[in-house]
mmCIF file of C-alpha atoms and ligand atoms in Angstrom:
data_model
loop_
_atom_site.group_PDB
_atom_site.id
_atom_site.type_symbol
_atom_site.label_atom_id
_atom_site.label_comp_id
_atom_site.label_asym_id
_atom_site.label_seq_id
_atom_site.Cartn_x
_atom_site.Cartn_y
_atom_site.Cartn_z
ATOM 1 C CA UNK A 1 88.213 -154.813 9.629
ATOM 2 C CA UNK A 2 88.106 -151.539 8.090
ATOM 3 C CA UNK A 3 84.905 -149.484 9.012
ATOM 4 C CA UNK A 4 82.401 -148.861 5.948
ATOM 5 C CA UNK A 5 81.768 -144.887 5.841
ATOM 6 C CA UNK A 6 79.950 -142.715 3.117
ATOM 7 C CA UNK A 7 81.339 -139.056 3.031
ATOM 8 C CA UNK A 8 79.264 -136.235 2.713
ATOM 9 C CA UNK A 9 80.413 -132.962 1.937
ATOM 10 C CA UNK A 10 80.948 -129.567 0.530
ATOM 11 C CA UNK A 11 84.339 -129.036 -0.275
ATOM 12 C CA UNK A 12 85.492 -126.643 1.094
ATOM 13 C CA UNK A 13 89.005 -126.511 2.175
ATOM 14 C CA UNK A 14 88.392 -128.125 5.368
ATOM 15 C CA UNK A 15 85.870 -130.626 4.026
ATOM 16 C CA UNK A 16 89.365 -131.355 1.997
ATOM 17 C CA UNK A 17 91.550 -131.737 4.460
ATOM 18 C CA UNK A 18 88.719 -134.058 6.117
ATOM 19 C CA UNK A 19 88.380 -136.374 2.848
ATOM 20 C CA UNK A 20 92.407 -136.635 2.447
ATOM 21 C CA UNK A 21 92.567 -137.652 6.160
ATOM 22 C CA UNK A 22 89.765 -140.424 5.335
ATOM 23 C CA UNK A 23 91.637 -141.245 2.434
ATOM 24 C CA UNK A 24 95.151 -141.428 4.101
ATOM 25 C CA UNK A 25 93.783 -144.303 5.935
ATOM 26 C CA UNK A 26 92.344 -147.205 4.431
ATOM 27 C CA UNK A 27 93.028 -149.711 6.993
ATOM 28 C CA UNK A 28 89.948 -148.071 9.420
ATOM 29 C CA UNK A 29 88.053 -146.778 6.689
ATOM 30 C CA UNK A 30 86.805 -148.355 4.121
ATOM 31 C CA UNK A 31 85.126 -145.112 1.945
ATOM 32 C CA UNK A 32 81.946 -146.235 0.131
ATOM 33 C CA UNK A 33 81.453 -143.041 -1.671
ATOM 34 C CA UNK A 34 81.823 -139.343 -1.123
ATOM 35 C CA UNK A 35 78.736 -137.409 -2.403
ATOM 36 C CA UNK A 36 78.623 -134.006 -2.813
ATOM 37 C CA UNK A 37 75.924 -130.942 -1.311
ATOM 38 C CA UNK A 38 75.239 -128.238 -1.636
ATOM 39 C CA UNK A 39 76.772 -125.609 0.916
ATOM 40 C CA UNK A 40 80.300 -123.281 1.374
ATOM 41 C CA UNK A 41 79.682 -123.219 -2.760
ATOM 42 C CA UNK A 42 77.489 -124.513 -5.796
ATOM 43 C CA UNK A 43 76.764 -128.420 -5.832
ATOM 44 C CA UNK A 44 78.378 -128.175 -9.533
ATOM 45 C CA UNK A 45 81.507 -127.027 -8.123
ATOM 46 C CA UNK A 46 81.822 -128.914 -4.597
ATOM 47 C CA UNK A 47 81.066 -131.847 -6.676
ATOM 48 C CA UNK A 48 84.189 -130.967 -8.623
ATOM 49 C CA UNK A 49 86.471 -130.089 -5.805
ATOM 50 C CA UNK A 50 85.285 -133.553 -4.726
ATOM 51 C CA UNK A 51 87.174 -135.321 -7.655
ATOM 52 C CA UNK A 52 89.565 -133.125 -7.303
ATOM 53 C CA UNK A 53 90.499 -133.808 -4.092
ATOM 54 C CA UNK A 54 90.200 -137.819 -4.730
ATOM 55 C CA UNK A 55 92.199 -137.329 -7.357
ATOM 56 C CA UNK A 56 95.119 -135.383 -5.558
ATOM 57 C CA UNK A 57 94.839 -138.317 -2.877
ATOM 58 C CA UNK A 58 96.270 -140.971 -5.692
ATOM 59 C CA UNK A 59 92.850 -143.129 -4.652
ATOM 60 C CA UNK A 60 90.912 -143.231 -7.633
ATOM 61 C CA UNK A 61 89.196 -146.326 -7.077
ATOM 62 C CA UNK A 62 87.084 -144.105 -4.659
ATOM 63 C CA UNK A 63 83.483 -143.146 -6.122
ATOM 64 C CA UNK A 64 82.525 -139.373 -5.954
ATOM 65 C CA UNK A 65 78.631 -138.581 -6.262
ATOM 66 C CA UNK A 66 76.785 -135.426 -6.671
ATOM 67 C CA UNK A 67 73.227 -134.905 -3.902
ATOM 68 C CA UNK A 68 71.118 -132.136 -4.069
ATOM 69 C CA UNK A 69 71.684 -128.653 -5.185
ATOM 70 C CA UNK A 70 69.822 -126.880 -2.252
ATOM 71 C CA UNK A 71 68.566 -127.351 0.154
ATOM 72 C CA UNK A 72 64.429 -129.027 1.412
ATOM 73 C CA UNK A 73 62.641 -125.851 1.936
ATOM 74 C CA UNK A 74 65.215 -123.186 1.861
ATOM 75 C CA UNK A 75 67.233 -121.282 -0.682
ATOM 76 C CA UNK A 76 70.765 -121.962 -0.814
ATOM 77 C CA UNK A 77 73.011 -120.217 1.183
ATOM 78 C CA UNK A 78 77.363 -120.592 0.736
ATOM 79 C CA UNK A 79 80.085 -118.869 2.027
ATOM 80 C CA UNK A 80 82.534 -117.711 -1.522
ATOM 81 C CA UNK A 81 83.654 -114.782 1.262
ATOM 82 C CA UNK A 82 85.223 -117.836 3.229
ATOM 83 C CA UNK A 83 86.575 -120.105 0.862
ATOM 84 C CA UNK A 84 86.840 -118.476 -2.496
ATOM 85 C CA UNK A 85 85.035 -118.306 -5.733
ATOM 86 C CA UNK A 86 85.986 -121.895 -6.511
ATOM 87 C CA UNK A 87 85.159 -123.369 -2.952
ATOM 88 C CA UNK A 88 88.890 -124.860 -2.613
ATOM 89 C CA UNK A 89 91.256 -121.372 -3.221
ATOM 90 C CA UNK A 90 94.903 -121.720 -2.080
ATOM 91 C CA UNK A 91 96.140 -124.421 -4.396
ATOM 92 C CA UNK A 92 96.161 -125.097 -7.679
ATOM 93 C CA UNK A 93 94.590 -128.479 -8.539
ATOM 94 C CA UNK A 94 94.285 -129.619 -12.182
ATOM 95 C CA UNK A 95 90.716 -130.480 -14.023
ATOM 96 C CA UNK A 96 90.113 -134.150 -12.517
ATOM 97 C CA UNK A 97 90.377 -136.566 -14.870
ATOM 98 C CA UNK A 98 87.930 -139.014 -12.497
ATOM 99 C CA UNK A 99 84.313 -138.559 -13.571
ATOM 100 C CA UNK A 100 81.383 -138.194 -11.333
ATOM 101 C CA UNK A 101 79.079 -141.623 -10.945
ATOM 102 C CA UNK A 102 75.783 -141.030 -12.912
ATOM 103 C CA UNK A 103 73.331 -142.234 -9.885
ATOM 104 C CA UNK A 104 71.790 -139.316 -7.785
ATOM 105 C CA UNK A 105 74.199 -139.202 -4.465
ATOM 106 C CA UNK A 106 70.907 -139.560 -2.363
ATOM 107 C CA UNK A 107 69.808 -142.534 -4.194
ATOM 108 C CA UNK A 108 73.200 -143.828 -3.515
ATOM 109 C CA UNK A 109 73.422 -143.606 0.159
ATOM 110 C CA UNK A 110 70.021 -145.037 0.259
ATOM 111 C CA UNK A 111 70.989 -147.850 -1.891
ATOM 112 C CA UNK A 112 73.979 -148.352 0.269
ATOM 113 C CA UNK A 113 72.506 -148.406 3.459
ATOM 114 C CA UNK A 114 70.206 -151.298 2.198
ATOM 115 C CA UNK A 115 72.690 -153.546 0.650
ATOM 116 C CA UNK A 116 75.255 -153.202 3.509
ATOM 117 C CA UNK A 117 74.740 -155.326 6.938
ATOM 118 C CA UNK A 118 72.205 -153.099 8.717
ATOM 119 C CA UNK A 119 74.434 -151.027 11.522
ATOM 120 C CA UNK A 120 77.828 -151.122 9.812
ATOM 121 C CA UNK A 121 77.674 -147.968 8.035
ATOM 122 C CA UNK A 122 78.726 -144.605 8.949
ATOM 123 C CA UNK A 123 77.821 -141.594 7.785
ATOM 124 C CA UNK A 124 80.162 -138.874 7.961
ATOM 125 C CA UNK A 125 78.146 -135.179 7.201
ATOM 126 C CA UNK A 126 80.601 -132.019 6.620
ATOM 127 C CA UNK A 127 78.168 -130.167 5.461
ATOM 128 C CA UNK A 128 74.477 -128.941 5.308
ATOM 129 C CA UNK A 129 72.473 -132.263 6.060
ATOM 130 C CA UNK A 130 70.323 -131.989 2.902
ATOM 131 C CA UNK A 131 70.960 -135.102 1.343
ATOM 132 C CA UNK A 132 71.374 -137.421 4.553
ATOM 133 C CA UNK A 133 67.015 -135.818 5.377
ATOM 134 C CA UNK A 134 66.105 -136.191 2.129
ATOM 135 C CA UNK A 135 67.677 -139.865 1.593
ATOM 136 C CA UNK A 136 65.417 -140.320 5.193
ATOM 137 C CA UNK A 137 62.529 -138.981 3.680
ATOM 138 C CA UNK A 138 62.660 -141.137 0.560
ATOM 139 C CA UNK A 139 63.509 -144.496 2.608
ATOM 140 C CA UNK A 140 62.510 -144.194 6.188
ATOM 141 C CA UNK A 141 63.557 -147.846 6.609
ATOM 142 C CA UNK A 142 67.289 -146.866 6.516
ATOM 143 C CA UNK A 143 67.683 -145.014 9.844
ATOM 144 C CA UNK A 144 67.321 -148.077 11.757
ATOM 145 C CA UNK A 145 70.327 -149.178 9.291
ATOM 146 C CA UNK A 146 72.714 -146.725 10.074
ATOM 147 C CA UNK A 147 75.743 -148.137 12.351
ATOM 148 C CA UNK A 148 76.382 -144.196 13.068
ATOM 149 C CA UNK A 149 76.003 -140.141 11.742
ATOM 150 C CA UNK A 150 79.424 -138.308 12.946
ATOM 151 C CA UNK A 151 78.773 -134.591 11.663
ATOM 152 C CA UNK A 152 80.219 -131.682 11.638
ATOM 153 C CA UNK A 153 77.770 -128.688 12.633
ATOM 154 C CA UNK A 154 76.160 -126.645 15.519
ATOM 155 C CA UNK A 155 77.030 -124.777 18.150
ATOM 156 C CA UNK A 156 76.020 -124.353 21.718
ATOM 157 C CA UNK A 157 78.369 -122.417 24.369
ATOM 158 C CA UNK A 158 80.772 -121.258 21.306
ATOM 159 C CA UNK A 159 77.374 -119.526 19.582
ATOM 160 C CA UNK A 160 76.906 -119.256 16.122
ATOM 161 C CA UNK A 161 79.303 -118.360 12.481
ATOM 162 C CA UNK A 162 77.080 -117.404 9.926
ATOM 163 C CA UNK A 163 74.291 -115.733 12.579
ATOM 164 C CA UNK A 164 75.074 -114.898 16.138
ATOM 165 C CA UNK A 165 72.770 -117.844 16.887
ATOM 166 C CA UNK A 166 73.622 -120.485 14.503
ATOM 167 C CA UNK A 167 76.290 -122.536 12.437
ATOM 168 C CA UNK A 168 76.662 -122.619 9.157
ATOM 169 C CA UNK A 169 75.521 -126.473 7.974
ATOM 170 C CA UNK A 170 72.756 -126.257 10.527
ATOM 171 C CA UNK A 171 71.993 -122.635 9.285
ATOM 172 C CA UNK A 172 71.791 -123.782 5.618
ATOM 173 C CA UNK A 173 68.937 -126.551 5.696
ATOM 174 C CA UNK A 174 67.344 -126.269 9.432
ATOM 175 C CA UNK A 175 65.320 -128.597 8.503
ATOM 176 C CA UNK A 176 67.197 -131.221 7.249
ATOM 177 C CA UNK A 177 68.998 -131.066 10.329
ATOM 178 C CA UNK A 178 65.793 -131.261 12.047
ATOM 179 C CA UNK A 179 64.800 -134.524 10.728
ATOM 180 C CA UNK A 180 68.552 -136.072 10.763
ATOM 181 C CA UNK A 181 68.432 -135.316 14.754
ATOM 182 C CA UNK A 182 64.763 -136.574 14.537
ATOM 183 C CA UNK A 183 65.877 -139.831 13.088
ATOM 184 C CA UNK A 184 66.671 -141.880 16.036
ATOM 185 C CA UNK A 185 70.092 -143.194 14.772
ATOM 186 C CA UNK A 186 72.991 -142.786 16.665
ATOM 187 C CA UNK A 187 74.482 -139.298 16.230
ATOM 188 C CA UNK A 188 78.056 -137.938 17.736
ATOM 189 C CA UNK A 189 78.404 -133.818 16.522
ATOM 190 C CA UNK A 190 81.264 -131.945 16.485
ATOM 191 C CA UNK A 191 79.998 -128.701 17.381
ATOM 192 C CA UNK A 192 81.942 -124.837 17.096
ATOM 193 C CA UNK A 193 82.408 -125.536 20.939
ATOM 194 C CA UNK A 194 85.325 -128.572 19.882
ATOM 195 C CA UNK A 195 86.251 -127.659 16.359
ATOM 196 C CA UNK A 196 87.195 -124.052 17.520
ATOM 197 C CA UNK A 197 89.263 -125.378 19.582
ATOM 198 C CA UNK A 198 91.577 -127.127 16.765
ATOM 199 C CA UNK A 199 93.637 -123.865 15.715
ATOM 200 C CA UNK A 200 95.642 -124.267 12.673
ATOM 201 C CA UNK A 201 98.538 -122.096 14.063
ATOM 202 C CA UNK A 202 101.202 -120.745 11.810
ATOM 203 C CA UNK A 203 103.771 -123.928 13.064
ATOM 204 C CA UNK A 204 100.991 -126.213 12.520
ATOM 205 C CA UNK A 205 100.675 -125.448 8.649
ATOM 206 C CA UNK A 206 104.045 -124.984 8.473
ATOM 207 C CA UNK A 207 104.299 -128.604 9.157
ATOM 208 C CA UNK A 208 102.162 -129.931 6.428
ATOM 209 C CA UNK A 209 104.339 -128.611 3.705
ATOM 210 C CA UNK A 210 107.370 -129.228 5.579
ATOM 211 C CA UNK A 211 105.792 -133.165 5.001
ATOM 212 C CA UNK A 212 107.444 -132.545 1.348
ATOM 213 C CA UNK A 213 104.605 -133.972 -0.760
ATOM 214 C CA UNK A 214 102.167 -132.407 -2.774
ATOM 215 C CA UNK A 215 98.839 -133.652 -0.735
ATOM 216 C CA UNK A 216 100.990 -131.837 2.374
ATOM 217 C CA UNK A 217 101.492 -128.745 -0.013
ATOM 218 C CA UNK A 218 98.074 -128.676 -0.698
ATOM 219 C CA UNK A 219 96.836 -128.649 2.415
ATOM 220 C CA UNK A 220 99.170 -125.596 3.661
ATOM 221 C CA UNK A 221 98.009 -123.742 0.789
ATOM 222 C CA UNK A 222 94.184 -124.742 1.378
ATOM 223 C CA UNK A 223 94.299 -123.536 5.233
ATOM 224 C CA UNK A 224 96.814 -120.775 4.409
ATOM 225 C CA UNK A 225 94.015 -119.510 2.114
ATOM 226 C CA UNK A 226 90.232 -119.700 4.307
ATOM 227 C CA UNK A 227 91.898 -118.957 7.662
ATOM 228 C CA UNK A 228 92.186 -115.157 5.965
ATOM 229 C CA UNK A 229 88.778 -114.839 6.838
ATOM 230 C CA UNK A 230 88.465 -116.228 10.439
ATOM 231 C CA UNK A 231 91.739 -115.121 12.010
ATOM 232 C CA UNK A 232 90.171 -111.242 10.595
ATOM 233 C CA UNK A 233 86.788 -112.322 12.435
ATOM 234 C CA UNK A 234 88.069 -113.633 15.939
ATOM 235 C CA UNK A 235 91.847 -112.967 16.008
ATOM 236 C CA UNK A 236 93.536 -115.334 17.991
ATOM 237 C CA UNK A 237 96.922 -118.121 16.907
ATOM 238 C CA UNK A 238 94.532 -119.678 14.220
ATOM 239 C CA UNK A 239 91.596 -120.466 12.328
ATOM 240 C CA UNK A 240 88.988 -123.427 13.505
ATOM 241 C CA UNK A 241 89.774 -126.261 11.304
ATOM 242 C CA UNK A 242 86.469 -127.829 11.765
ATOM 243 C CA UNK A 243 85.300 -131.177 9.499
ATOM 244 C CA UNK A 244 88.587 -133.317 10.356
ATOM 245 C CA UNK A 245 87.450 -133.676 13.988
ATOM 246 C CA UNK A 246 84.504 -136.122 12.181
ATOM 247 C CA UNK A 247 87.285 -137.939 10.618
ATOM 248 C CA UNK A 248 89.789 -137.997 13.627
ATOM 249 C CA UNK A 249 86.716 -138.929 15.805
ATOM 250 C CA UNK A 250 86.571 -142.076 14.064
ATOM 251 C CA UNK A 251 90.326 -142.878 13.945
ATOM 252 C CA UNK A 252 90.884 -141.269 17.271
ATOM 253 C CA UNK A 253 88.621 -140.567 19.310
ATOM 254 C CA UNK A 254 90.230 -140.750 22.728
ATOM 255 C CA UNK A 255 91.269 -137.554 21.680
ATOM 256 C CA UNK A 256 87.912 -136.130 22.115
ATOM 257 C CA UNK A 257 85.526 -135.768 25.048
ATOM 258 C CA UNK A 258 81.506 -135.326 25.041
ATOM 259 C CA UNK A 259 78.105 -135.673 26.837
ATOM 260 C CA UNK A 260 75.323 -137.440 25.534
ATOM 261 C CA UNK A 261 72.173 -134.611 25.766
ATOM 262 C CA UNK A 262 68.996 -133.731 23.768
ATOM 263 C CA UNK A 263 69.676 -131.401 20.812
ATOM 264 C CA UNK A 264 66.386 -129.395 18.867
ATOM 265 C CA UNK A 265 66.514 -127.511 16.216
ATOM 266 C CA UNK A 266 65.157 -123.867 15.758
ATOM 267 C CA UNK A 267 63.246 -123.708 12.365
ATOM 268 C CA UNK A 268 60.770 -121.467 12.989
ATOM 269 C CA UNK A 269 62.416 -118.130 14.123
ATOM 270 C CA UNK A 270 64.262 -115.542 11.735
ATOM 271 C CA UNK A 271 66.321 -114.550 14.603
ATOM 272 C CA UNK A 272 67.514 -117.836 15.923
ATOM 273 C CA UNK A 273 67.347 -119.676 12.491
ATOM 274 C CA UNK A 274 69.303 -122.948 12.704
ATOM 275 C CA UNK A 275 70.255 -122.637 16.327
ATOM 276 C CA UNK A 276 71.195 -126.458 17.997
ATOM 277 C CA UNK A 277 69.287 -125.810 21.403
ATOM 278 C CA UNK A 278 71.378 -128.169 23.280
ATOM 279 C CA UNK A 279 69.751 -129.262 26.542
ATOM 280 C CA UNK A 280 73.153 -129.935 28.294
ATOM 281 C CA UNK A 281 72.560 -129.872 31.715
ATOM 282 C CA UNK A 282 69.177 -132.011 30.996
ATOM 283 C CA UNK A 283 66.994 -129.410 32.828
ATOM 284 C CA UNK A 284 64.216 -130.645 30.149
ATOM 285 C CA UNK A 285 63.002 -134.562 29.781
ATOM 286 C CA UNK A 286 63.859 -134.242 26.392
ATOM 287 C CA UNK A 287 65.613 -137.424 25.172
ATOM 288 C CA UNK A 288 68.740 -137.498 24.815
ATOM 289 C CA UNK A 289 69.673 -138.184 21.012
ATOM 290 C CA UNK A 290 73.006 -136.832 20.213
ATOM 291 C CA UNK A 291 76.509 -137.470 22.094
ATOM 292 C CA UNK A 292 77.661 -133.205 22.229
ATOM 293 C CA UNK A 293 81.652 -133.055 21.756
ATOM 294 C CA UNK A 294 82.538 -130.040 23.548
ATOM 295 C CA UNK A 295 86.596 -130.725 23.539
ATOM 296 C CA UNK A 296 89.445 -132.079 22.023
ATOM 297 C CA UNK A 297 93.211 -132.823 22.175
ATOM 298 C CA UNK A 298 94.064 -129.955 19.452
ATOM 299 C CA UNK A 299 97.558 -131.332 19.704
ATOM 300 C CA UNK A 300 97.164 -134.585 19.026
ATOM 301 C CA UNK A 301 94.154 -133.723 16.539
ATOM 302 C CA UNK A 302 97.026 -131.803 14.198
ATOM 303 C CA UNK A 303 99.502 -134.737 14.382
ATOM 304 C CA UNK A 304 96.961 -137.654 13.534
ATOM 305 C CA UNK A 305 96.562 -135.158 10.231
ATOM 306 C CA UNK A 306 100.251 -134.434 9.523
ATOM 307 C CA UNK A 307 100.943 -138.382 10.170
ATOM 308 C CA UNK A 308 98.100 -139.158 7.778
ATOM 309 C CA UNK A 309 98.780 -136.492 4.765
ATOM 310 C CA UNK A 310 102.319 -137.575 5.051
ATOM 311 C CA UNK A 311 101.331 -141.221 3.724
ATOM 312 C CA UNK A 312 99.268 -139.636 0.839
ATOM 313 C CA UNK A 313 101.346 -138.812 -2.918
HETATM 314 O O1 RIB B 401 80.688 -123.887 10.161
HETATM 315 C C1 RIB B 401 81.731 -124.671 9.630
HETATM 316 C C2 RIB B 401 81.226 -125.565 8.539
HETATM 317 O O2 RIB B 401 80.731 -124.757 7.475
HETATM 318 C C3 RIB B 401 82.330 -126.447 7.903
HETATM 319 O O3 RIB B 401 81.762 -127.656 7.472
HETATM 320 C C4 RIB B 401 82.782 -125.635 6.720
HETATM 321 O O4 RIB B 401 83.249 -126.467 5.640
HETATM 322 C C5 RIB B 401 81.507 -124.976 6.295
HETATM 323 O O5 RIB B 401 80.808 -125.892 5.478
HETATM 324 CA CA1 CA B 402 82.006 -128.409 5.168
#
């Protein structure tokens, strides 16, 4: 039985790469919806790298959604010096053809959660949690729904991207991270300290357009494009590929090792903005609410994705 999971994201090339993995395999995952944030660009245009990226995939019977265009409290923050004015630079998609759904994306996760079996729902975040808080705030009675919330975001030993204490989704809406941590349903995060780990090295890319299809093309010229900006910023064989580890948790996730600890989040300081104080060694009573990856197989994480994109148009 496949597993029922709602994707939300901010495409982004690795939110891309994340979705086409999803997408690559519907025998474990059956994809509700993808909805669209607010985050690395403009909800307007992550919405529409959304359907583009459905599109490329050849599964158009999957439903694309747009959430909310900034985020609770905050004014937007993205990151066009990462991935392009567009949000998805490096290759050269045509205009979907798939149209967004009409209902509000938070409205549809909401309504989702309440049809579905309570527990057998996933929610996969890749990017700032705005409309998983704000679907919470609306309909408290759906946290107790949720099977599980598998998120990219945070950082702990690795420190932070976008400040030197915090990462970027967290960064973006502290507070909807706040109340998604707050919410008491199961939560697994792949934090900087795993996802920095998973280097897309100059073989590795090579070997998704060696795959010989255009999805595989795609995703060399995605990665080829936003690692510019992080192989300039910390050097090294390659740039993090971060939001597939959510997907390749759920496929794989013997591949991946964490802890179970308590995880707060700063919203009150300037300086430490966003910061996932991560209570690791449980020198606090805090409870614990959040299973911390801190590694991964980076190996095996790049061949589930080349094995996967290779099944894909
Ligand atoms: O910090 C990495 C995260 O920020 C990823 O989700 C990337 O897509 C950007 O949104
Ligand atoms: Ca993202």
């Amino acid at each position: 039985m496949a597993r029922k999971i709602i994707i939300d994201t901010d495409p982004g090339q690795d939110d891309a790469v994340a979705i086409l993995l999803a997408l690559a395999s519907p025998q474990e995952l059956d994809i509700l919806g993808v909805v669209a944030v607010a985050g690395n660009v403009g909800l307007a245009q992550n919405a529409r790298n959304a359907l583009k990226v459905v599109e490329l995939s050849g599964r158009d019977d999957v439903r694309v959604f747009a959430g909310c265009p900034r985020p609770m409290m905050r004014e937007l923050v993205t990151a066009e010096h990462v991935h392009g004015q567009s949000g998805l630079d490096g290759p050269d998609l045509p205009e979907p053809e798939i149209a967004l759904q009409q209902q509000h994306g938070v409205d549809f996760i909401i309504e989702t959660l309440r049809s579905e079996p309570e527990k057998t729902v996933t929610l996969c975040a890749l990017g700032p949690l705005t409309n998983l808080a704000m679907a919470l705030v609306k309909a408290p009675d759906i946290a107790s729904r949720i099977e599980e919330i598998v998120l990219m975001g945070g950082a702990y030993f690795e420190v932070g991207n976008i400040t030197p204490a915090a990462e970027f989704n967290i960064y973006v809406d502290p507070e909807a991270a706040q109340t998604v941590f707050q919410c008491g349903a199961p939560i697994t995060m792949m934090p900087l300290d795993v996802t920095h780990q998973m280097l897309g090295t100059p073989d590795r890319i090579a070997a998704f357009a060696a795959l010989g299809n255009r999805s595989g093309m795609a995703v060399a010229a995605m990665l080829g494009f936003s690692e510019r900006f992080d192989l300039k910023k910390y050097g090294g064989p390659g740039a993090p590929l971060h939001d597939p580890c959510v997907i390749a948790y759920l496929l794989a996730p013997q591949i991946f090792e964490g802890k179970t600890c308590n995880v707060e989040i700063e919203t009150g300081s300037a300086l430490t903005r966003g910061m996932t104080v991560t209570d690791y060694w449980h020198v606090t009573d805090r409870a614990p609410n959040a299973n911390f990856i801190r590694s991964g197989d980076s190996d095996a994480f790049f061949a589930l994705i080349a094995e996967r994109i290779a099944r894909l148009p």
